[in-house]
């Protein structure tokens, strides 16, 4: 019972508030304002002196009279409590009925729409028979192409002439280190090459020697090279000095 009341306390509170408002309204209506009338006071000017109330004097003292307790308010509050209890019980019963009632069944699924029948296929007229294909004429025989003539192997390349063996050009008198470095760049590396130089060759060589032009003829390189090329050291030393 307490669990149900706790679960529905917002509803019960609203009902109790409503009942209290109704009770307050009923109590307010039962109390009418006192009727006010003007009565002259003994102190007013021209008013006769007050008369003695002999009945009040002869009445017993107030302590001897039993107090009268009005009962309308108690009856109203008792009715309000009964209304609140009945309303709370109704709310609890409605909540229990709502919880105990089975959930409504789900709506039935809509019936599937029946698809329309497919249209009947159109019957195409039978195709006419294909014409007979005549056999192709036989291909003419292809004569084999003549074979290409055999290519003769290339002639062997003649071997390059062997470069002359470099000689010690420093043995020639008047041929210093600078000329020893310059002559190989001009293609002169042996005694035989120098010994074979002609007058025209010496003139062409002088044009390429720069500041050393005229040295071959002045120091007689050709004669020295002839002795050294043949290995005649004695003849060389007899004319030009010791090697």
mmCIF file of N, CA and C in Angstrom, residues 75-214:
data_model
loop_
_atom_site.group_PDB
_atom_site.id
_atom_site.type_symbol
_atom_site.label_atom_id
_atom_site.label_comp_id
_atom_site.label_asym_id
_atom_site.label_seq_id
_atom_site.Cartn_x
_atom_site.Cartn_y
_atom_site.Cartn_z
ATOM 1 N N UNK A 75 -17.070 18.948 11.783
ATOM 2 C CA UNK A 75 -17.775 18.121 10.794
ATOM 3 C C UNK A 75 -17.273 18.360 9.389
ATOM 4 N N UNK A 76 -16.986 19.629 9.090
ATOM 5 C CA UNK A 76 -16.484 19.938 7.732
ATOM 6 C C UNK A 76 -15.129 19.310 7.502
ATOM 7 N N UNK A 77 -14.213 19.437 8.502
ATOM 8 C CA UNK A 77 -12.868 18.847 8.324
ATOM 9 C C UNK A 77 -12.934 17.341 8.225
ATOM 10 N N UNK A 78 -13.862 16.723 9.035
ATOM 11 C CA UNK A 78 -13.994 15.267 8.926
ATOM 12 C C UNK A 78 -14.457 14.857 7.540
ATOM 13 N N UNK A 79 -15.384 15.625 6.967
ATOM 14 C CA UNK A 79 -15.825 15.316 5.599
ATOM 15 C C UNK A 79 -14.709 15.499 4.589
ATOM 16 N N UNK A 80 -13.875 16.543 4.824
ATOM 17 C CA UNK A 80 -12.745 16.762 3.903
ATOM 18 C C UNK A 80 -11.781 15.591 3.950
ATOM 19 N N UNK A 81 -11.497 15.082 5.162
ATOM 20 C CA UNK A 81 -10.585 13.937 5.283
ATOM 21 C C UNK A 81 -11.148 12.721 4.571
ATOM 22 N N UNK A 82 -12.474 12.521 4.724
ATOM 23 C CA UNK A 82 -13.070 11.372 4.029
ATOM 24 C C UNK A 82 -12.973 11.533 2.517
ATOM 25 N N UNK A 83 -13.199 12.758 2.040
ATOM 26 C CA UNK A 83 -13.106 12.980 0.584
ATOM 27 C C UNK A 83 -11.691 12.717 0.092
ATOM 28 N N UNK A 84 -10.676 13.194 0.871
ATOM 29 C CA UNK A 84 -9.278 12.962 0.472
ATOM 30 C C UNK A 84 -8.961 11.481 0.445
ATOM 31 N N UNK A 85 -9.408 10.732 1.463
ATOM 32 C CA UNK A 85 -9.124 9.296 1.513
ATOM 33 C C UNK A 85 -9.784 8.570 0.351
ATOM 34 N N UNK A 86 -11.053 8.929 0.074
ATOM 35 C CA UNK A 86 -11.758 8.259 -1.036
ATOM 36 C C UNK A 86 -11.074 8.576 -2.362
ATOM 37 N N UNK A 87 -10.698 9.856 -2.543
ATOM 38 C CA UNK A 87 -10.045 10.221 -3.811
ATOM 39 C C UNK A 87 -8.703 9.511 -3.965
ATOM 40 N N UNK A 88 -7.931 9.422 -2.859
ATOM 41 C CA UNK A 88 -6.642 8.726 -2.928
ATOM 42 C C UNK A 88 -6.836 7.257 -3.245
ATOM 43 N N UNK A 89 -7.857 6.642 -2.619
ATOM 44 C CA UNK A 89 -8.115 5.226 -2.892
ATOM 45 C C UNK A 89 -8.505 5.018 -4.352
ATOM 46 N N UNK A 90 -9.325 5.956 -4.892
ATOM 47 C CA UNK A 90 -9.707 5.829 -6.307
ATOM 48 C C UNK A 90 -8.486 5.934 -7.215
ATOM 49 N N UNK A 91 -7.587 6.871 -6.881
ATOM 50 C CA UNK A 91 -6.394 7.031 -7.727
ATOM 51 C C UNK A 91 -5.528 5.784 -7.685
ATOM 52 N N UNK A 92 -5.364 5.213 -6.471
ATOM 53 C CA UNK A 92 -4.542 4.005 -6.345
ATOM 54 C C UNK A 92 -5.168 2.852 -7.106
ATOM 55 N N UNK A 93 -6.509 2.696 -6.983
ATOM 56 C CA UNK A 93 -7.170 1.595 -7.693
ATOM 57 C C UNK A 93 -7.050 1.762 -9.204
ATOM 58 N N UNK A 94 -7.206 2.996 -9.691
ATOM 59 C CA UNK A 94 -7.063 3.201 -11.134
ATOM 60 C C UNK A 94 -5.647 2.874 -11.598
ATOM 61 N N UNK A 95 -4.630 3.242 -10.785
ATOM 62 C CA UNK A 95 -3.253 2.919 -11.173
ATOM 63 C C UNK A 95 -3.026 1.420 -11.197
ATOM 64 N N UNK A 96 -3.599 0.687 -10.185
ATOM 65 C CA UNK A 96 -3.440 -0.773 -10.171
ATOM 66 C C UNK A 96 -4.132 -1.412 -11.360
ATOM 67 N N UNK A 97 -5.312 -0.913 -11.701
ATOM 68 C CA UNK A 97 -6.024 -1.485 -12.855
ATOM 69 C C UNK A 97 -5.237 -1.233 -14.135
ATOM 70 N N UNK A 98 -4.652 -0.016 -14.250
ATOM 71 C CA UNK A 98 -3.887 0.286 -15.469
ATOM 72 C C UNK A 98 -2.648 -0.588 -15.575
ATOM 73 N N UNK A 99 -2.015 -0.887 -14.421
ATOM 74 C CA UNK A 99 -0.831 -1.755 -14.462
ATOM 75 C C UNK A 99 -1.188 -3.206 -14.712
ATOM 76 N N UNK A 100 -2.311 -3.665 -14.122
ATOM 77 C CA UNK A 100 -2.685 -5.076 -14.273
ATOM 78 C C UNK A 100 -3.270 -5.366 -15.641
ATOM 79 N N UNK A 101 -3.809 -4.368 -16.318
ATOM 80 C CA UNK A 101 -4.447 -4.627 -17.617
ATOM 81 C C UNK A 101 -3.383 -5.014 -18.630
ATOM 82 N N UNK A 102 -3.626 -6.029 -19.443
ATOM 83 C CA UNK A 102 -2.638 -6.427 -20.464
ATOM 84 C C UNK A 102 -2.524 -5.342 -21.526
ATOM 85 N N UNK A 103 -1.353 -5.221 -22.124
ATOM 86 C CA UNK A 103 -1.191 -4.198 -23.173
ATOM 87 C C UNK A 103 -2.075 -4.527 -24.360
ATOM 88 N N UNK A 104 -2.552 -3.509 -25.042
ATOM 89 C CA UNK A 104 -3.411 -3.776 -26.209
ATOM 90 C C UNK A 104 -2.635 -4.530 -27.272
ATOM 91 N N UNK A 105 -3.281 -5.448 -27.945
ATOM 92 C CA UNK A 105 -2.581 -6.215 -28.995
ATOM 93 C C UNK A 105 -2.165 -5.290 -30.126
ATOM 94 N N UNK A 106 -1.036 -5.586 -30.748
ATOM 95 C CA UNK A 106 -0.588 -4.736 -31.863
ATOM 96 C C UNK A 106 -1.551 -4.857 -33.031
ATOM 97 N N UNK A 107 -1.680 -3.803 -33.797
ATOM 98 C CA UNK A 107 -2.573 -3.885 -34.958
ATOM 99 C C UNK A 107 -2.071 -4.917 -35.950
ATOM 100 N N UNK A 108 -2.964 -5.610 -36.595
ATOM 101 C CA UNK A 108 -2.530 -6.623 -37.577
ATOM 102 C C UNK A 108 -1.810 -5.959 -38.737
ATOM 103 N N UNK A 109 -0.807 -6.625 -39.261
ATOM 104 C CA UNK A 109 -0.079 -6.031 -40.394
ATOM 105 C C UNK A 109 -0.986 -5.924 -41.603
ATOM 106 N N UNK A 110 -0.777 -4.907 -42.406
ATOM 107 C CA UNK A 110 -1.615 -4.774 -43.607
ATOM 108 C C UNK A 110 -1.384 -5.934 -44.564
ATOM 109 N N UNK A 111 -2.446 -6.327 -45.174
ATOM 110 C CA UNK A 111 -2.353 -7.443 -46.128
ATOM 111 C C UNK A 111 -1.510 -7.020 -47.324
ATOM 112 N N UNK A 112 -0.600 -7.881 -47.759
ATOM 113 C CA UNK A 112 0.238 -7.508 -48.914
ATOM 114 C C UNK A 112 -0.608 -7.358 -50.172
ATOM 115 N N UNK A 113 -0.254 -6.334 -50.916
ATOM 116 C CA UNK A 113 -0.973 -6.116 -52.162
ATOM 117 C C UNK A 113 -0.600 -7.194 -53.174
ATOM 118 N N UNK A 114 -1.606 -7.703 -53.820
ATOM 119 C CA UNK A 114 -1.377 -8.733 -54.841
ATOM 120 C C UNK A 114 -0.890 -8.058 -56.109
ATOM 121 N N UNK A 115 0.306 -8.399 -56.584
ATOM 122 C CA UNK A 115 0.796 -7.735 -57.801
ATOM 123 C C UNK A 115 -0.057 -8.127 -58.994
ATOM 124 N N UNK A 116 -0.223 -7.223 -59.921
ATOM 125 C CA UNK A 116 -1.001 -7.571 -61.124
ATOM 126 C C UNK A 116 -0.292 -8.656 -61.921
ATOM 127 N N UNK A 117 -1.044 -9.475 -62.611
ATOM 128 C CA UNK A 117 -0.402 -10.538 -63.417
ATOM 129 C C UNK A 117 0.460 -9.929 -64.510
ATOM 130 N N UNK A 118 1.586 -10.550 -64.800
ATOM 131 C CA UNK A 118 2.461 -9.999 -65.847
ATOM 132 C C UNK A 118 1.783 -10.073 -67.205
ATOM 133 N N UNK A 119 2.068 -9.103 -68.054
ATOM 134 C CA UNK A 119 1.460 -9.151 -69.399
ATOM 135 C C UNK A 119 1.976 -10.343 -70.189
ATOM 136 N N UNK A 120 1.104 -10.855 -71.018
ATOM 137 C CA UNK A 120 1.499 -12.000 -71.838
ATOM 138 C C UNK A 120 2.533 -11.554 -72.866
ATOM 139 N N UNK A 121 3.587 -12.331 -73.030
ATOM 140 C CA UNK A 121 4.616 -11.937 -74.010
ATOM 141 C C UNK A 121 4.067 -12.006 -75.427
ATOM 142 N N UNK A 122 4.491 -11.024 -76.206
ATOM 143 C CA UNK A 122 4.069 -11.015 -77.603
ATOM 144 C C UNK A 122 4.833 -12.087 -78.372
ATOM 145 N N UNK A 123 4.128 -12.801 -79.158
ATOM 146 C CA UNK A 123 4.733 -13.875 -79.965
ATOM 147 C C UNK A 123 5.235 -13.261 -81.256
ATOM 148 N N UNK A 124 6.541 -13.300 -81.443
ATOM 149 C CA UNK A 124 7.111 -12.748 -82.668
ATOM 150 C C UNK A 124 6.932 -13.747 -83.810
ATOM 151 N N UNK A 125 6.712 -13.228 -84.999
ATOM 152 C CA UNK A 125 6.583 -14.153 -86.149
ATOM 153 C C UNK A 125 7.899 -14.866 -86.404
ATOM 154 N N UNK A 126 7.778 -16.063 -86.887
ATOM 155 C CA UNK A 126 8.983 -16.858 -87.160
ATOM 156 C C UNK A 126 9.813 -16.194 -88.240
ATOM 157 N N UNK A 127 11.125 -16.161 -88.026
ATOM 158 C CA UNK A 127 12.023 -15.536 -89.000
ATOM 159 C C UNK A 127 12.123 -16.405 -90.241
ATOM 160 N N UNK A 128 12.272 -15.778 -91.415
ATOM 161 C CA UNK A 128 12.424 -16.584 -92.646
ATOM 162 C C UNK A 128 13.720 -17.372 -92.599
ATOM 163 N N UNK A 129 13.773 -18.494 -93.254
ATOM 164 C CA UNK A 129 15.012 -19.292 -93.247
ATOM 165 C C UNK A 129 16.163 -18.525 -93.878
ATOM 166 N N UNK A 130 17.326 -18.682 -93.293
ATOM 167 C CA UNK A 130 18.507 -17.985 -93.798
ATOM 168 C C UNK A 130 18.893 -18.535 -95.158
ATOM 169 N N UNK A 131 19.334 -17.649 -96.067
ATOM 170 C CA UNK A 131 19.748 -18.152 -97.393
ATOM 171 C C UNK A 131 21.002 -19.009 -97.270
ATOM 172 N N UNK A 132 21.115 -19.941 -98.180
ATOM 173 C CA UNK A 132 22.288 -20.812 -98.171
ATOM 174 C C UNK A 132 23.513 -20.021 -98.596
ATOM 175 N N UNK A 133 24.599 -20.212 -97.879
ATOM 176 C CA UNK A 133 25.849 -19.506 -98.171
ATOM 177 C C UNK A 133 26.681 -20.373 -99.094
ATOM 178 N N UNK A 134 27.053 -19.776 -100.255
ATOM 179 C CA UNK A 134 27.875 -20.524 -101.196
ATOM 180 C C UNK A 134 29.287 -20.658 -100.642
ATOM 181 N N UNK A 135 29.941 -21.780 -100.856
ATOM 182 C CA UNK A 135 31.319 -21.941 -100.366
ATOM 183 C C UNK A 135 32.261 -20.975 -101.072
ATOM 184 N N UNK A 136 33.213 -20.453 -100.319
ATOM 185 C CA UNK A 136 34.184 -19.513 -100.880
ATOM 186 C C UNK A 136 35.111 -20.232 -101.837
ATOM 187 N N UNK A 137 35.566 -19.537 -102.884
ATOM 188 C CA UNK A 137 36.503 -20.178 -103.821
ATOM 189 C C UNK A 137 37.809 -20.500 -103.116
ATOM 190 N N UNK A 138 38.507 -21.527 -103.547
ATOM 191 C CA UNK A 138 39.772 -21.893 -102.890
ATOM 192 C C UNK A 138 40.817 -20.796 -103.064
ATOM 193 N N UNK A 139 41.615 -20.621 -102.044
ATOM 194 C CA UNK A 139 42.673 -19.618 -102.072
ATOM 195 C C UNK A 139 43.774 -20.060 -103.022
ATOM 196 N N UNK A 140 44.323 -19.135 -103.805
ATOM 197 C CA UNK A 140 45.423 -19.527 -104.704
ATOM 198 C C UNK A 140 46.660 -19.883 -103.889
ATOM 199 N N UNK A 141 47.419 -20.810 -104.438
ATOM 200 C CA UNK A 141 48.633 -21.225 -103.748
ATOM 201 C C UNK A 141 49.664 -20.100 -103.796
ATOM 202 N N UNK A 142 50.265 -19.836 -102.676
ATOM 203 C CA UNK A 142 51.277 -18.785 -102.572
ATOM 204 C C UNK A 142 52.639 -19.417 -102.728
ATOM 205 N N UNK A 143 53.402 -18.896 -103.711
ATOM 206 C CA UNK A 143 54.743 -19.424 -103.915
ATOM 207 C C UNK A 143 55.654 -18.932 -102.794
ATOM 208 N N UNK A 144 56.517 -19.783 -102.325
ATOM 209 C CA UNK A 144 57.424 -19.335 -101.263
ATOM 210 C C UNK A 144 58.375 -18.256 -101.765
ATOM 211 N N UNK A 145 58.635 -17.275 -100.927
ATOM 212 C CA UNK A 145 59.545 -16.188 -101.301
ATOM 213 C C UNK A 145 60.962 -16.711 -101.371
ATOM 214 N N UNK A 146 61.742 -16.177 -102.316
ATOM 215 C CA UNK A 146 63.139 -16.637 -102.408
ATOM 216 C C UNK A 146 63.906 -16.259 -101.150
ATOM 217 N N UNK A 147 64.777 -17.150 -100.779
ATOM 218 C CA UNK A 147 65.565 -16.906 -99.570
ATOM 219 C C UNK A 147 66.551 -15.780 -99.805
ATOM 220 N N UNK A 148 66.798 -15.010 -98.761
ATOM 221 C CA UNK A 148 67.727 -13.880 -98.874
ATOM 222 C C UNK A 148 69.140 -14.393 -99.040
ATOM 223 N N UNK A 149 69.926 -13.691 -99.872
ATOM 224 C CA UNK A 149 71.316 -14.141 -100.051
ATOM 225 C C UNK A 149 72.097 -14.009 -98.752
ATOM 226 N N UNK A 150 73.010 -14.924 -98.600
ATOM 227 C CA UNK A 150 73.823 -14.896 -97.393
ATOM 228 C C UNK A 150 74.745 -13.681 -97.408
ATOM 229 N N UNK A 151 74.825 -13.006 -96.266
ATOM 230 C CA UNK A 151 75.665 -11.815 -96.144
ATOM 231 C C UNK A 151 77.053 -12.257 -95.718
ATOM 232 N N UNK A 152 78.024 -11.798 -96.509
ATOM 233 C CA UNK A 152 79.404 -12.168 -96.199
ATOM 234 C C UNK A 152 79.845 -11.464 -94.926
ATOM 235 N N UNK A 153 80.617 -12.117 -94.105
ATOM 236 C CA UNK A 153 81.094 -11.472 -92.880
ATOM 237 C C UNK A 153 81.991 -10.288 -93.213
ATOM 238 N N UNK A 154 81.957 -9.234 -92.403
ATOM 239 C CA UNK A 154 82.796 -8.058 -92.684
ATOM 240 C C UNK A 154 84.271 -8.398 -92.581
ATOM 241 N N UNK A 155 85.027 -7.670 -93.385
ATOM 242 C CA UNK A 155 86.481 -7.886 -93.376
ATOM 243 C C UNK A 155 87.051 -7.454 -92.041
ATOM 244 N N UNK A 156 88.041 -8.144 -91.575
ATOM 245 C CA UNK A 156 88.628 -7.772 -90.281
ATOM 246 C C UNK A 156 89.265 -6.384 -90.344
ATOM 247 N N UNK A 157 89.043 -5.629 -89.282
ATOM 248 C CA UNK A 157 89.604 -4.278 -89.204
ATOM 249 C C UNK A 157 91.102 -4.379 -88.987
ATOM 250 N N UNK A 158 91.853 -3.653 -89.811
ATOM 251 C CA UNK A 158 93.308 -3.724 -89.611
ATOM 252 C C UNK A 158 93.694 -3.168 -88.249
ATOM 253 N N UNK A 159 94.665 -3.794 -87.675
ATOM 254 C CA UNK A 159 95.109 -3.374 -86.350
ATOM 255 C C UNK A 159 95.760 -2.003 -86.429
ATOM 256 N N UNK A 160 95.473 -1.202 -85.409
ATOM 257 C CA UNK A 160 96.063 0.135 -85.367
ATOM 258 C C UNK A 160 97.567 0.020 -85.161
ATOM 259 N N UNK A 161 98.284 0.911 -85.798
ATOM 260 C CA UNK A 161 99.747 0.846 -85.616
ATOM 261 C C UNK A 161 100.121 1.081 -84.161
ATOM 262 N N UNK A 162 101.081 0.325 -83.755
ATOM 263 C CA UNK A 162 101.509 0.444 -82.367
ATOM 264 C C UNK A 162 102.149 1.810 -82.133
ATOM 265 N N UNK A 163 101.778 2.403 -81.012
ATOM 266 C CA UNK A 163 102.361 3.694 -80.672
ATOM 267 C C UNK A 163 103.845 3.517 -80.355
ATOM 268 N N UNK A 164 104.650 4.462 -80.800
ATOM 269 C CA UNK A 164 106.087 4.339 -80.517
ATOM 270 C C UNK A 164 106.354 4.361 -79.020
ATOM 271 N N UNK A 165 107.360 3.609 -78.648
ATOM 272 C CA UNK A 165 107.731 3.548 -77.242
ATOM 273 C C UNK A 165 108.366 4.875 -76.840
ATOM 274 N N UNK A 166 107.885 5.443 -75.726
ATOM 275 C CA UNK A 166 108.418 6.727 -75.279
ATOM 276 C C UNK A 166 109.866 6.563 -74.833
ATOM 277 N N UNK A 167 110.710 7.489 -75.326
ATOM 278 C CA UNK A 167 112.119 7.484 -74.941
ATOM 279 C C UNK A 167 112.382 8.565 -73.910
ATOM 280 N N UNK A 168 113.569 8.512 -73.334
ATOM 281 C CA UNK A 168 113.973 9.513 -72.350
ATOM 282 C C UNK A 168 114.490 10.729 -73.105
ATOM 283 N N UNK A 169 113.579 11.676 -73.375
ATOM 284 C CA UNK A 169 113.939 12.847 -74.169
ATOM 285 C C UNK A 169 114.874 13.784 -73.426
ATOM 286 N N UNK A 170 115.044 13.575 -72.111
ATOM 287 C CA UNK A 170 115.943 14.456 -71.359
ATOM 288 C C UNK A 170 117.411 14.243 -71.739
ATOM 289 N N UNK A 171 117.744 13.168 -72.500
ATOM 290 C CA UNK A 171 119.127 12.903 -72.905
ATOM 291 C C UNK A 171 119.548 13.831 -74.044
ATOM 292 N N UNK A 172 118.573 14.453 -74.734
ATOM 293 C CA UNK A 172 118.899 15.386 -75.813
ATOM 294 C C UNK A 172 119.307 16.715 -75.183
ATOM 295 N N UNK A 173 120.453 17.216 -75.631
ATOM 296 C CA UNK A 173 120.955 18.468 -75.094
ATOM 297 C C UNK A 173 120.043 19.614 -75.533
ATOM 298 N N UNK A 174 119.757 20.539 -74.602
ATOM 299 C CA UNK A 174 118.907 21.695 -74.889
ATOM 300 C C UNK A 174 117.411 21.419 -74.767
ATOM 301 N N UNK A 175 117.033 20.226 -74.354
ATOM 302 C CA UNK A 175 115.598 19.879 -74.198
ATOM 303 C C UNK A 175 115.312 19.790 -72.702
ATOM 304 N N UNK A 176 114.853 20.933 -72.119
ATOM 305 C CA UNK A 176 114.638 21.019 -70.683
ATOM 306 C C UNK A 176 113.303 20.410 -70.219
ATOM 307 N N UNK A 177 113.056 20.528 -68.925
ATOM 308 C CA UNK A 177 111.824 19.922 -68.363
ATOM 309 C C UNK A 177 110.536 20.451 -68.991
ATOM 310 N N UNK A 178 110.483 21.757 -69.302
ATOM 311 C CA UNK A 178 109.242 22.299 -69.866
ATOM 312 C C UNK A 178 108.983 21.724 -71.249
ATOM 313 N N UNK A 179 110.057 21.615 -72.046
ATOM 314 C CA UNK A 179 109.875 21.020 -73.373
ATOM 315 C C UNK A 179 109.585 19.525 -73.271
ATOM 316 N N UNK A 180 110.150 18.855 -72.270
ATOM 317 C CA UNK A 180 109.845 17.433 -72.072
ATOM 318 C C UNK A 180 108.351 17.234 -71.772
ATOM 319 N N UNK A 181 107.736 18.187 -71.083
ATOM 320 C CA UNK A 181 106.297 18.077 -70.803
ATOM 321 C C UNK A 181 105.454 18.516 -71.990
ATOM 322 N N UNK A 182 105.991 19.438 -72.853
ATOM 323 C CA UNK A 182 105.199 19.961 -73.961
ATOM 324 C C UNK A 182 105.189 19.020 -75.155
ATOM 325 N N UNK A 183 106.321 18.382 -75.475
ATOM 326 C CA UNK A 183 106.402 17.558 -76.686
ATOM 327 C C UNK A 183 105.409 16.393 -76.692
ATOM 328 N N UNK A 184 105.187 15.656 -75.595
ATOM 329 C CA UNK A 184 104.178 14.578 -75.660
ATOM 330 C C UNK A 184 102.779 15.083 -75.999
ATOM 331 N N UNK A 185 102.450 16.327 -75.620
ATOM 332 C CA UNK A 185 101.128 16.860 -75.988
ATOM 333 C C UNK A 185 101.039 17.133 -77.481
ATOM 334 N N UNK A 186 102.222 17.268 -78.144
ATOM 335 C CA UNK A 186 102.241 17.485 -79.596
ATOM 336 C C UNK A 186 102.424 16.179 -80.352
ATOM 337 N N UNK A 187 102.484 15.050 -79.632
ATOM 338 C CA UNK A 187 102.600 13.742 -80.275
ATOM 339 C C UNK A 187 104.017 13.266 -80.469
ATOM 340 N N UNK A 188 105.001 13.921 -79.888
ATOM 341 C CA UNK A 188 106.404 13.529 -80.045
ATOM 342 C C UNK A 188 106.866 12.921 -78.737
ATOM 343 N N UNK A 189 107.232 11.593 -78.796
ATOM 344 C CA UNK A 189 107.632 10.899 -77.569
ATOM 345 C C UNK A 189 108.896 10.052 -77.743
ATOM 346 N N UNK A 190 109.466 9.971 -78.970
ATOM 347 C CA UNK A 190 110.616 9.067 -79.171
ATOM 348 C C UNK A 190 111.722 9.777 -79.956
ATOM 349 N N UNK A 191 112.939 9.145 -79.893
ATOM 350 C CA UNK A 191 114.075 9.666 -80.650
ATOM 351 C C UNK A 191 113.828 9.537 -82.138
ATOM 352 N N UNK A 192 113.205 8.453 -82.568
ATOM 353 C CA UNK A 192 112.995 8.212 -84.000
ATOM 354 C C UNK A 192 112.115 9.288 -84.606
ATOM 355 N N UNK A 193 111.079 9.771 -83.869
ATOM 356 C CA UNK A 193 110.203 10.813 -84.394
ATOM 357 C C UNK A 193 110.983 12.110 -84.617
ATOM 358 N N UNK A 194 111.854 12.443 -83.666
ATOM 359 C CA UNK A 194 112.635 13.677 -83.809
ATOM 360 C C UNK A 194 113.660 13.524 -84.930
ATOM 361 N N UNK A 195 114.295 12.334 -85.062
ATOM 362 C CA UNK A 195 115.301 12.107 -86.102
ATOM 363 C C UNK A 195 114.693 12.172 -87.488
ATOM 364 N N UNK A 196 113.383 11.911 -87.654
ATOM 365 C CA UNK A 196 112.727 11.906 -88.967
ATOM 366 C C UNK A 196 112.165 13.261 -89.350
ATOM 367 N N UNK A 197 112.329 14.314 -88.535
ATOM 368 C CA UNK A 197 111.767 15.626 -88.845
ATOM 369 C C UNK A 197 112.529 16.253 -90.010
ATOM 370 N N UNK A 198 111.765 16.854 -90.969
ATOM 371 C CA UNK A 198 112.339 17.581 -92.099
ATOM 372 C C UNK A 198 112.352 19.063 -91.765
ATOM 373 N N UNK A 199 112.873 19.872 -92.754
ATOM 374 C CA UNK A 199 112.896 21.314 -92.545
ATOM 375 C C UNK A 199 111.472 21.864 -92.390
ATOM 376 N N UNK A 200 110.569 21.340 -93.204
ATOM 377 C CA UNK A 200 109.167 21.807 -93.103
ATOM 378 C C UNK A 200 108.551 21.395 -91.761
ATOM 379 N N UNK A 201 108.912 20.164 -91.316
ATOM 380 C CA UNK A 201 108.374 19.718 -90.022
ATOM 381 C C UNK A 201 108.903 20.585 -88.881
ATOM 382 N N UNK A 202 110.191 20.985 -88.975
ATOM 383 C CA UNK A 202 110.752 21.823 -87.920
ATOM 384 C C UNK A 202 110.102 23.203 -87.895
ATOM 385 N N UNK A 203 109.782 23.740 -89.100
ATOM 386 C CA UNK A 203 109.115 25.052 -89.146
ATOM 387 C C UNK A 203 107.719 24.973 -88.533
ATOM 388 N N UNK A 204 107.000 23.878 -88.833
ATOM 389 C CA UNK A 204 105.656 23.717 -88.250
ATOM 390 C C UNK A 204 105.741 23.504 -86.736
ATOM 391 N N UNK A 205 106.806 22.776 -86.283
ATOM 392 C CA UNK A 205 106.952 22.545 -84.850
ATOM 393 C C UNK A 205 107.289 23.841 -84.123
ATOM 394 N N UNK A 206 108.142 24.711 -84.752
ATOM 395 C CA UNK A 206 108.472 25.988 -84.114
ATOM 396 C C UNK A 206 107.223 26.845 -83.889
ATOM 397 N N UNK A 207 106.264 26.766 -84.821
ATOM 398 C CA UNK A 207 105.037 27.570 -84.674
ATOM 399 C C UNK A 207 104.194 27.115 -83.480
ATOM 400 N N UNK A 208 104.408 25.885 -83.009
ATOM 401 C CA UNK A 208 103.615 25.349 -81.899
ATOM 402 C C UNK A 208 104.379 25.372 -80.574
ATOM 403 N N UNK A 209 105.668 25.737 -80.615
ATOM 404 C CA UNK A 209 106.458 25.726 -79.383
ATOM 405 C C UNK A 209 106.365 27.036 -78.617
ATOM 406 N N UNK A 210 105.801 28.071 -79.194
ATOM 407 C CA UNK A 210 105.635 29.334 -78.487
ATOM 408 C C UNK A 210 106.971 29.967 -78.154
ATOM 409 N N UNK A 211 107.248 30.221 -76.861
ATOM 410 C CA UNK A 211 108.507 30.898 -76.510
ATOM 411 C C UNK A 211 109.742 30.038 -76.776
ATOM 412 N N UNK A 212 109.546 28.736 -77.026
ATOM 413 C CA UNK A 212 110.699 27.855 -77.280
ATOM 414 C C UNK A 212 110.940 27.676 -78.774
ATOM 415 N N UNK A 213 110.351 28.508 -79.622
ATOM 416 C CA UNK A 213 110.538 28.387 -81.075
ATOM 417 C C UNK A 213 112.019 28.610 -81.433
ATOM 418 N N UNK A 214 112.545 27.813 -82.368
ATOM 419 C CA UNK A 214 113.943 27.902 -82.808
ATOM 420 C C UNK A 214 114.889 27.025 -82.028
#
